Coordinates of C-alpha atoms and ligand atoms in Angstrom, one line a residue:
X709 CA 6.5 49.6 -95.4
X710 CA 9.7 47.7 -95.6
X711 CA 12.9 49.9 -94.5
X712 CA 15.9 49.8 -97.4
X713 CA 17.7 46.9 -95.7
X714 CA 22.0 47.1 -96.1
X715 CA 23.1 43.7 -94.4
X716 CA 22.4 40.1 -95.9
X717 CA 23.4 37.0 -94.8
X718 CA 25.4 35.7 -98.5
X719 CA 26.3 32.4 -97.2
X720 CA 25.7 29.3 -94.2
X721 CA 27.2 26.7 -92.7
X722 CA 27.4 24.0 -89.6
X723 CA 29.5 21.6 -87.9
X724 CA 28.3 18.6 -85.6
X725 CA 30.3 16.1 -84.4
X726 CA 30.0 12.5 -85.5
X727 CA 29.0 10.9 -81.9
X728 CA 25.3 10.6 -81.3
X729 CA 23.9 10.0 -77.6
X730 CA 20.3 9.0 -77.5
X731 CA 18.2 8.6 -74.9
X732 CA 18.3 5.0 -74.5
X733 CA 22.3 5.7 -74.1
X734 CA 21.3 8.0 -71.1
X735 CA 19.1 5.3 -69.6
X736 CA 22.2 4.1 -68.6
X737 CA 23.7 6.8 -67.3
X738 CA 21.7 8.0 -65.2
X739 CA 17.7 7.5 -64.0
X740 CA 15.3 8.8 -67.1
X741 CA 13.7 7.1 -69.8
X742 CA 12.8 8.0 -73.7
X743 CA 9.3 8.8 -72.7
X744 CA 10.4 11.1 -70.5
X745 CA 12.9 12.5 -72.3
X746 CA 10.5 12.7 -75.7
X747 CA 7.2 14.4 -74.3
X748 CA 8.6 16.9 -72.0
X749 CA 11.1 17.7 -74.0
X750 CA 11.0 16.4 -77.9
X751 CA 14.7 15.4 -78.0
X752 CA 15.9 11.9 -79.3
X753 CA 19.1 12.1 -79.5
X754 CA 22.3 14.4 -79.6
X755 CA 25.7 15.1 -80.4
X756 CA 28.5 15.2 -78.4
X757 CA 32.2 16.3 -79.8
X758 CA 35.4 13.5 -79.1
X759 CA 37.7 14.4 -76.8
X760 CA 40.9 16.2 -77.9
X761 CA 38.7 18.5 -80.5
X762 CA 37.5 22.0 -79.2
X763 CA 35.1 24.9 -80.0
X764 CA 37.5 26.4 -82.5
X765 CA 37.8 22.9 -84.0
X766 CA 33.7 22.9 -84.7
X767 CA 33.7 26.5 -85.5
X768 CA 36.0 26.5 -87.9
X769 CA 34.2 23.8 -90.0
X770 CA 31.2 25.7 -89.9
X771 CA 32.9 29.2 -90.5
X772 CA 34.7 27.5 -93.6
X773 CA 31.7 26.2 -95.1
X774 CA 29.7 29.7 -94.6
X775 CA 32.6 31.5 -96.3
X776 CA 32.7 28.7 -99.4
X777 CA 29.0 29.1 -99.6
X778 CA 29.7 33.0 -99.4
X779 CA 32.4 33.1 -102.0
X780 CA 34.3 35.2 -99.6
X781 CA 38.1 34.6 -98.9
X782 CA 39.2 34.7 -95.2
X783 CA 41.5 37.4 -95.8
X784 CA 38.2 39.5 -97.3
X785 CA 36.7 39.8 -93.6
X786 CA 36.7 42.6 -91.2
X787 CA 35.3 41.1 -88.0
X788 CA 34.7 37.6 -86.6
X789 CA 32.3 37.2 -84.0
X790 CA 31.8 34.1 -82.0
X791 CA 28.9 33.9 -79.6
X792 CA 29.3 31.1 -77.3
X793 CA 29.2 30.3 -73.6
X794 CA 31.4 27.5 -74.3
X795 CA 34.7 29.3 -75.3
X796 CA 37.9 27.0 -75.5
X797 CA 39.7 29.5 -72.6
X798 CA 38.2 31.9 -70.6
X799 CA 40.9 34.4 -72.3
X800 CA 42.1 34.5 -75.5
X801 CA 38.5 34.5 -77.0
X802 CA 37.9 31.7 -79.3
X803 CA 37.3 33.6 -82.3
X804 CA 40.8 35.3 -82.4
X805 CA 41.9 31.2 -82.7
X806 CA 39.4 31.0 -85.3
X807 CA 41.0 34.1 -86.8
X808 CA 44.3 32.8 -86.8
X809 CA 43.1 29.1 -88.3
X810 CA 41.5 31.3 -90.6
X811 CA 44.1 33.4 -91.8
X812 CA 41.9 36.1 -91.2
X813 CA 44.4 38.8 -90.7
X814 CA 42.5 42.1 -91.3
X815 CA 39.8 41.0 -89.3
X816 CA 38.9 42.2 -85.7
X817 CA 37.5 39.3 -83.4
X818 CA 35.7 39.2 -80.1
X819 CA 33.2 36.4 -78.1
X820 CA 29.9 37.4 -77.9
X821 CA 28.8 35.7 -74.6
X822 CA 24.5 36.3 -74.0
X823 CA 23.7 32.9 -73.3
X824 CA 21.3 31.0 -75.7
X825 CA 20.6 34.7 -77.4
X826 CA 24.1 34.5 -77.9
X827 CA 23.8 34.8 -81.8
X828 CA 20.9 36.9 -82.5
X829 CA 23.2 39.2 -80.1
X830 CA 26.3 38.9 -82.4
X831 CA 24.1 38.6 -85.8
X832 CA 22.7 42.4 -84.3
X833 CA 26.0 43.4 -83.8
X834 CA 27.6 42.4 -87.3
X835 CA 24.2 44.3 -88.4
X836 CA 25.2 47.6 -86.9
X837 CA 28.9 47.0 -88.1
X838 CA 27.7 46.8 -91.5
X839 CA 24.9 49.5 -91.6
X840 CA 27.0 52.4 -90.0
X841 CA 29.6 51.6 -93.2
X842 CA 31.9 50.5 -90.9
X843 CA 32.4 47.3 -92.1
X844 CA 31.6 45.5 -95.2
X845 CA 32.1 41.4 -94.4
X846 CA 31.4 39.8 -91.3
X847 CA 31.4 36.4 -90.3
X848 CA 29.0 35.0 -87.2
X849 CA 29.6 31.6 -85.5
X850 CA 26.7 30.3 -83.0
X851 CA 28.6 27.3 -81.2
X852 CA 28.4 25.7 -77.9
X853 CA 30.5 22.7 -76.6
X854 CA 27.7 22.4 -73.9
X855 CA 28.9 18.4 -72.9
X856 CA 31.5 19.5 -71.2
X857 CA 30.0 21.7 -69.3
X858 CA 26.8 19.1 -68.5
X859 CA 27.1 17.3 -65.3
X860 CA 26.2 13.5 -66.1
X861 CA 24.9 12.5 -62.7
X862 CA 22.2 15.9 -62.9
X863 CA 19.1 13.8 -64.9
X864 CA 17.6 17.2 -64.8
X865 CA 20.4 18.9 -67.4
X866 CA 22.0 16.4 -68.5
X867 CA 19.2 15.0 -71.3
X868 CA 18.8 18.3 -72.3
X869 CA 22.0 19.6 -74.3
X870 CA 24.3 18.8 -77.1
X871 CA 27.3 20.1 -79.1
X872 CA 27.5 21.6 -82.7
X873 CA 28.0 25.0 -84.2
X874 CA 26.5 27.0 -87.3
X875 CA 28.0 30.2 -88.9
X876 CA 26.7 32.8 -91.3
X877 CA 28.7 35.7 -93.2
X878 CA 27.2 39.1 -93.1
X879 CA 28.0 41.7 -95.9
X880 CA 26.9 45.1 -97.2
X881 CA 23.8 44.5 -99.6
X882 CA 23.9 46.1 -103.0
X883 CA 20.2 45.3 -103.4
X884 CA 17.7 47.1 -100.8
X885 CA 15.1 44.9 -100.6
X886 CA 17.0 42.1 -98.9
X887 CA 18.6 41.9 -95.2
X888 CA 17.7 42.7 -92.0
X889 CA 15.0 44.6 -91.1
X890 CA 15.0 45.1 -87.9
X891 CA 16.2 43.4 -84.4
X892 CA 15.5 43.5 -80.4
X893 CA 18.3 42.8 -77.8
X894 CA 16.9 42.7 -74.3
X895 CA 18.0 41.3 -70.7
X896 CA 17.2 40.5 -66.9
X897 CA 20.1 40.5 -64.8
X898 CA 17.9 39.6 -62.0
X899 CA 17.7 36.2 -63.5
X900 CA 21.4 35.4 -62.9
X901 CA 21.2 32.2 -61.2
X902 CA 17.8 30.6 -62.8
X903 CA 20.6 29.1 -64.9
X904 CA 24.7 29.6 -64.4
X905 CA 27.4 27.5 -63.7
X906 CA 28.5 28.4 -59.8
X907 CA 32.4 27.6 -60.2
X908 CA 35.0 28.5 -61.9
X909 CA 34.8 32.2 -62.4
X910 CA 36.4 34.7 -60.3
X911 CA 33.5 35.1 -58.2
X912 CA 34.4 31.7 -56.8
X913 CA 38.1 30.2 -58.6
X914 CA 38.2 26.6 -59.6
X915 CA 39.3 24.9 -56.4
X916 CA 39.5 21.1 -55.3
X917 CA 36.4 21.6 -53.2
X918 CA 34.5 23.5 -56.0
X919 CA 35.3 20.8 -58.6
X920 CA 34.3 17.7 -56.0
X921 CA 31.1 19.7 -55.3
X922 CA 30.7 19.3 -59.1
X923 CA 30.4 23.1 -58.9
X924 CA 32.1 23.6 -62.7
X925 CA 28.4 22.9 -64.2
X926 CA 25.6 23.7 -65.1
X927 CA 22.4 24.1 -63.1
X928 CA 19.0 25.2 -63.9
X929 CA 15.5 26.4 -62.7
X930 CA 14.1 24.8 -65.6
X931 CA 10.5 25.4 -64.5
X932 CA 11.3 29.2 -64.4
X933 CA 13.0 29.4 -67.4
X934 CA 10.4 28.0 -69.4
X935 CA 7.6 30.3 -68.1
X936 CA 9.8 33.2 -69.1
X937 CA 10.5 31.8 -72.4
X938 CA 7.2 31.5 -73.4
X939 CA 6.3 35.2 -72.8
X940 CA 9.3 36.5 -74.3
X941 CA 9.3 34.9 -77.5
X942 CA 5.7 35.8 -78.2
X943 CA 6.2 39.4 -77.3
X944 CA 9.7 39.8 -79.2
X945 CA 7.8 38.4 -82.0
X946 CA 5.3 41.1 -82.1
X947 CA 8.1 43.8 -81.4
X948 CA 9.6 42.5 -84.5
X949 CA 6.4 42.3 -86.3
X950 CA 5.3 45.7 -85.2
X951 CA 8.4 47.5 -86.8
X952 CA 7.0 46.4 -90.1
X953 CA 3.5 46.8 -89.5
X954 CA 3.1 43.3 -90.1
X955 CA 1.0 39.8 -88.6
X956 CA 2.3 36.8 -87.8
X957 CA 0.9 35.3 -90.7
X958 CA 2.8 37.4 -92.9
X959 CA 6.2 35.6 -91.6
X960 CA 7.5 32.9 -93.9
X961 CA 9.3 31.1 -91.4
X962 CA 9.9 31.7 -87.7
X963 CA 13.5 30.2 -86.5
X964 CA 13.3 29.7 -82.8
X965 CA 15.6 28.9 -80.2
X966 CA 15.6 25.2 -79.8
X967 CA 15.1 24.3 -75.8
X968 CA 12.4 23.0 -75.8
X969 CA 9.8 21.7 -78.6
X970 CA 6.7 22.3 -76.0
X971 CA 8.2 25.8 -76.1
X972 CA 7.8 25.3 -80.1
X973 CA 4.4 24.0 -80.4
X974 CA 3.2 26.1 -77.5
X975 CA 3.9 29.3 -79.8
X976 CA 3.0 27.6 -83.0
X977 CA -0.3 27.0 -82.0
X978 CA -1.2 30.6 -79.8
X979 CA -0.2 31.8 -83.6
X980 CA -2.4 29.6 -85.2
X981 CA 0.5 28.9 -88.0
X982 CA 1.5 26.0 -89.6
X983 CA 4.4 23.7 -88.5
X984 CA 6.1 24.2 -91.9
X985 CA 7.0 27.6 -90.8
X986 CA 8.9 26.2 -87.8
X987 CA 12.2 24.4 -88.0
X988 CA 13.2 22.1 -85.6
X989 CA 16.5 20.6 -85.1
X990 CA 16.1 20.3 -81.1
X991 CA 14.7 16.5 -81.7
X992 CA 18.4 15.4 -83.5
X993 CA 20.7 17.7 -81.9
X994 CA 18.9 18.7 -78.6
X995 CA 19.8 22.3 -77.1
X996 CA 22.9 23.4 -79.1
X997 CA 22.5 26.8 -77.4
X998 CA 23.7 29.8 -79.2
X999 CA 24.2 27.0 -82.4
X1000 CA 20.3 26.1 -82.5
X1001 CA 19.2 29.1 -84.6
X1002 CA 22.4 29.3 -87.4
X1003 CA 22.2 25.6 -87.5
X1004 CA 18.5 25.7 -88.1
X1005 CA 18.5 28.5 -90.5
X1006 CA 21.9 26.0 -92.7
X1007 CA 19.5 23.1 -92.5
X1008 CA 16.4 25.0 -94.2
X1009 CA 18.4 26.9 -96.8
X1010 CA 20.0 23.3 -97.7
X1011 CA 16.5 21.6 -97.7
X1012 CA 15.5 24.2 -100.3
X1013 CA 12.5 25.3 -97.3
X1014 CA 14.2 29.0 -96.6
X1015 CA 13.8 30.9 -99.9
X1016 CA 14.8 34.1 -101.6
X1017 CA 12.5 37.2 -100.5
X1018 CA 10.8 35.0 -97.6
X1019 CA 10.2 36.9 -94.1
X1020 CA 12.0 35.6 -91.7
X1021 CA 11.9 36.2 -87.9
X1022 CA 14.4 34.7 -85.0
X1023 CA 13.7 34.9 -81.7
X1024 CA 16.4 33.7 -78.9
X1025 CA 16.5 33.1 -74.8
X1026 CA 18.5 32.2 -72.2
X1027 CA 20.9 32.7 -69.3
X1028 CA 21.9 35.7 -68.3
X1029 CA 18.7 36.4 -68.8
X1030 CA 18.9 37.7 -72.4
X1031 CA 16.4 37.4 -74.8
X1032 CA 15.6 39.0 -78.6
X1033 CA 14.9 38.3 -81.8
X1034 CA 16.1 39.5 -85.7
X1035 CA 13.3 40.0 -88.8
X1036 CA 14.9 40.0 -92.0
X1037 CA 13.8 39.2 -95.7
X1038 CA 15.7 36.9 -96.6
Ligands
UT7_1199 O1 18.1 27.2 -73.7 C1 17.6 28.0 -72.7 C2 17.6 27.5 -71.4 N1 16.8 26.3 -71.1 C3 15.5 26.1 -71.3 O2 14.9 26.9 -71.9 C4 14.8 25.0 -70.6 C5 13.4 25.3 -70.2 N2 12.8 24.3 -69.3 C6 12.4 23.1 -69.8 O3 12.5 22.8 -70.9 C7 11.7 22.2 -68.8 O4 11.5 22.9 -67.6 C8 12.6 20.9 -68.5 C9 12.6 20.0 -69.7 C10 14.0 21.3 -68.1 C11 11.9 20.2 -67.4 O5 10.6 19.8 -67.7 P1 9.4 20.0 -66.7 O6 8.2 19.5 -67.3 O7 9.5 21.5 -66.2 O8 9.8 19.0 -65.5 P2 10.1 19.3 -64.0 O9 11.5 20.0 -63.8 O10 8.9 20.1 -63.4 O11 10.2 17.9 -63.4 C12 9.0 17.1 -63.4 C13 9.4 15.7 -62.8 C14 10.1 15.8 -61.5 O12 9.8 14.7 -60.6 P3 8.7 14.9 -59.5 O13 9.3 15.9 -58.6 O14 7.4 15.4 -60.1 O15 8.6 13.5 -58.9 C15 11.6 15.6 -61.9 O16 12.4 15.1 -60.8 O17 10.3 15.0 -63.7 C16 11.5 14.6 -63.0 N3 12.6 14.7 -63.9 C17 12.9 13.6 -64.7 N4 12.4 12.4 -64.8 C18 13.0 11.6 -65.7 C19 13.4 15.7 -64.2 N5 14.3 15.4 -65.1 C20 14.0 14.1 -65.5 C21 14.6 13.2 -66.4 N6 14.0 11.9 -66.5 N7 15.6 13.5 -67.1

């Protein structure tokens, strides 16, 4: 049995910027190939925003386009949350400059930073806002500005991530059979440094030495990462299942976080599903971080493929570590 759900997504959208970097590009940058790049990963290509736009600059294409889609005015919302690990400044948070360009002005507005979980954290979080009656309309932005955080002389991150941004808006239901359902928020602190940027923080301050040490970026046990991915997202999966008394097979489409499309198919198949029930944006747009799933989940409900009364579940991973994942009926 289905619980009475309160909090529907009404309206998606997503911002990518125009420049496309494919792998042949990164042949010349630094030593990889395509092959490579496609089998052990399943990226092509991906975006990377010019220089002089921001995070709040993506965001707020994406955020607008959710609210059209929504019917909501900016002025109707009561909280903006941006999960991202790619914030314009590490203070003010990004989404009170989303706010602002927004017009927002009733609405509260914090970062939500949980690495790649990022927005099934803030998705779980506008949930709660809405089903405690606090809150009526909120809007979610998953975006990552992850090139400029990408060291292009590491081969080993470098091929991996790209820019872009997807937002939803959240409000009260007045129908029960809709919304979400349930969701799972976990983490693993002990995991800290399987992927983190050293410098920069106030752990250790930006200095000359930490910048020519190229200690500003990214770095990554991938190895590690991907073993713990693929247990976690099986297991959150049936957590998420399990709240509904439900099997896999009962899920009408399963949006995962887009890292890696081994990850994808690896899952996929353990499930014995069909690939129609997994979306896949990591080949175009490689790891857009928090922005894979909200993009992903746009891209479907614009393809016609993500439909009304459809079970959907999300799962998420990454840094910190964080993991978890969000059933709803759409
Ligand atoms: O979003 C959440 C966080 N991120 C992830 O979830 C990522 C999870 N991890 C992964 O997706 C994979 O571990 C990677 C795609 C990052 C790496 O794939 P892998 O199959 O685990 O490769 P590897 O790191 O074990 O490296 C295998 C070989 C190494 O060479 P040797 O030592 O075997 O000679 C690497 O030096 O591939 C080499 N290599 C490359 N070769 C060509 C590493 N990067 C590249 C590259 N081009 N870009």
């Amino acid at each position: 049995m289905i619980k009475p759900c309160n909090s529907i997504i009404t309206g998606t959208g997503a911002a990518l910027p125009d420049q496309v970097i494919t792998n042949r590009d990164l042949e010349e940058m630094v030593e990889t190939n395509n092959e490579w790049i496609v089998s052990r990963t399943g990226i092509r290509e991906r975006r990377k925003l010019e220089a002089g736009l921001s995070n709040a600059d993506l965001s707020e294409r994406a955020a607008r386009e959710a609210l059209s889609r929504a019917g909501v005015d900016p002025a109707e919302l009561d909280m903006i949350l941006v999960a991202t690990v790619t914030p314009d400044h590490h203070t003010p948070s990004t989404s009170c400059i989303l706010q602002a360009r927004l017009e927002a002005f009733k609405a509260g507005a914090m970062d939500i930073s949980a690495g790649c979980t990022g927005f099934i954290y803030a998705l779980s979080v506008a949930h709660q806002f809405i089903y405690s009656g606090a809150y009526r309309k909120v809007l979610v932005v998953g975006v990552e500005i992850l090139t400029r955080f990408t060291d292009w002389e590491d081969r080993s991150t470098c091929v991996l991530f790209g820019d872009g941004a997807g937002a939803v808006v959240v409000e009260a239901a007045t129908e029960e059979s809709r919304g979400i359902i349930d969701y799972t928020l976990k983490s693993d602190g002990r995991g800290a440094r399987l992927l983190y940027v050293p410098a920069g923080g106030s752990a250790l301050p930006a200095s000359h030495e930490t910048v020519s040490n190229r200690m500003h970026y990214l770095v990554m046990n991938g190895n590690e990462i991907f073993k713990f991915a693929v247990k976690v997202v099986e297991n959150t999966l049936f957590e998420l299942l399990q709240k509904v008394n439900g099997k896999p097979e009962e899920l009408d489409m399963i949006i995962l976080h887009q890292a890696n499309l081994r990850i994808i198919d690896h899952i996929r198949k353990h499930l014995r599903l069909p690939p129609e029930k997994f979306p896949v944006n990591i080949d175009r747009l490689g790891n857009t971080s928090s922005a894979t799933i909200p993009i992903a989940m746009h891209e479907e409900i614009m393809a016609g493929r993500l439909k009304e009364g459809d079970l959907v579940a999300m799962v998420a991973f990454g840094a910190g570590l964080t993991w978890g994942g969000v059933l709803m009926r759409w």
